[in-house]
Amino acid sequence: MNKDEESGERTRPRSGTEGADPGNGKKSRSEEPGGGILMGRPFGVPVYVAPSWFLVAALITWVFGGQLDRVLPELGGARYLVSLFFAVAFYASVLVHELAHTVVALRYKLPVRRIQLQFFGGVSEIEKESETPGREFVLAFVGPLLSLVLAGVFYAGMYAVEPGTVPGVLLAGLMISNLIVAAFNLLPGLPLDGGRMLRAVVWKITGRPMSGTVAAAWVGRALAVAVLIGLPLLTHTGALGNATEDIGGMETVTDALLAAILAAIIWTGAGNSLRMARLREHLPELQARALTRRAVPVESDTPLSEALRRANEAGARALVVVDGRGDPTGLVREAAIVGVPEHRRPWVAVGGLSQDLTDGMRIPAELAGEVLLDRLRASPATEYLVVEETGEIYGVLSTADVERAFVAAMARPGS
């Protein structure tokens, strides 16, 4: 499944690609705590297994073990070992699905932050948008395509083994599970792969990626409602091939809970996709020059009270520490100024409140949009020195100001 949110993406029958949420952390999300257990780096992309995977693996082992007891009762307790192998093999199939998204993304020079296997499948976190609707369609379609190919491989493998044996049952289960993954992800609503494909089609027709996102997101929300209501009904009526006389109170509750979880994932993913698309549409409005605070240069031994007086006279909201030649050496942190009581400000030099400038803290005034956010992510700080092409000081950019503009961009409706 593809999460635009940008995404994300999901027994799950789900697998996904997810775009990045611009932020200001030094480490990429793949390196942050909470990613899970690092399993490897195929194609240079870290693959994590989230703690929630162990829960769903145990659930699959239990459910599939019960089915094996009916098909191969002679296995006894060993059926759970076979079921655990099935759970691992199924998620290996999900990983192949995600790697398909990853390989195509890398081919299109779209950076992939990480792949994560979790409760309802997998997510490929792709940091940038496709440049064309054609690439978007291919990037989304390749995951379900690989799942269909795997289903075909497992189906062919069934002819090489005896039916009614452990290998035969495992191959049949993997074939069916990959068909389910492919079919579910081809549903035409975000954040599923089929939703990304629908988005690409509408984008191609209208020429506006935002129109495609809106259409696919609302179809995704409709799918969420259909899953919430329809899945329990289909199970209860036996439309999925189950015997209605075997349906009990616990099965009904389980089906309703599964439907609610799937519906919540789809509904939330569709909403996140819409919000992130709206954000990307407004990202060019995040301009360093427009967000920069006017600053006054002061030497490090200047008392804070005097520096603030000069700033007030100049209508400035930031202080830049300079050396005797006027070259900037540090930025006075706003939080440090607030922490100094007013009666002590005549006795505190600004040099003691400043942060030394590093190369990463010098921001060209012309930076905007994702380029600006990428630059801030690369060198986290509370304030940045904004300079003209000539090296002249333009002002100080506060991370807090960027965050407020970021939130305001997300809140604005798409044009």
Tab-separated table of N, CA and C in Angstrom, residues 289 363-366 385-395:
chain	number	residue	atom	x	y	z
A	289	ARG	N	13.545	34.549	2.959
A	289	ARG	CA	13.566	36.018	2.977
A	289	ARG	C	12.318	36.580	3.657
A	363	ILE	N	22.225	30.555	6.115
A	363	ILE	CA	21.181	30.223	5.144
A	363	ILE	C	21.088	31.315	4.079
A	364	PRO	N	21.200	30.955	2.794
A	364	PRO	CA	20.991	31.968	1.739
A	364	PRO	C	19.571	32.515	1.782
A	365	ALA	N	19.431	33.788	1.577
A	365	ALA	CA	18.122	34.441	1.679
A	365	ALA	C	17.138	33.950	0.625
A	366	GLU	N	17.623	33.361	-0.461
A	366	GLU	CA	16.739	32.963	-1.561
A	366	GLU	C	16.167	31.559	-1.399
A	385	LEU	N	21.460	32.298	10.654
A	385	LEU	CA	21.848	33.568	10.052
A	385	LEU	C	21.501	33.541	8.569
A	386	VAL	N	20.709	34.482	8.131
A	386	VAL	CA	20.314	34.569	6.726
A	386	VAL	C	21.196	35.610	6.045
A	387	VAL	N	21.837	35.216	4.958
A	387	VAL	CA	22.793	36.105	4.293
A	387	VAL	C	22.430	36.275	2.822
A	388	GLU	N	22.831	37.409	2.281
A	388	GLU	CA	22.680	37.659	0.851
A	388	GLU	C	23.786	36.932	0.093
A	389	GLU	N	23.696	36.929	-1.237
A	389	GLU	CA	24.723	36.282	-2.050
A	389	GLU	C	26.087	36.914	-1.826
A	390	THR	N	26.100	38.178	-1.491
A	390	THR	CA	27.355	38.889	-1.257
A	390	THR	C	27.962	38.561	0.103
A	391	GLY	N	27.218	37.829	0.946
A	391	GLY	CA	27.686	37.535	2.293
A	391	GLY	C	27.180	38.520	3.319
A	392	GLU	N	26.482	39.555	2.864
A	392	GLU	CA	25.956	40.568	3.779
A	392	GLU	C	24.838	39.972	4.644
A	393	ILE	N	24.800	40.378	5.914
A	393	ILE	CA	23.772	39.883	6.828
A	393	ILE	C	22.406	40.418	6.414
A	394	TYR	N	21.453	39.487	6.214
A	394	TYR	CA	20.083	39.908	5.925
A	394	TYR	C	19.223	39.886	7.187
A	395	GLY	N	19.463	38.919	8.060
A	395	GLY	CA	18.683	38.834	9.287
A	395	GLY	C	18.829	37.471	9.925
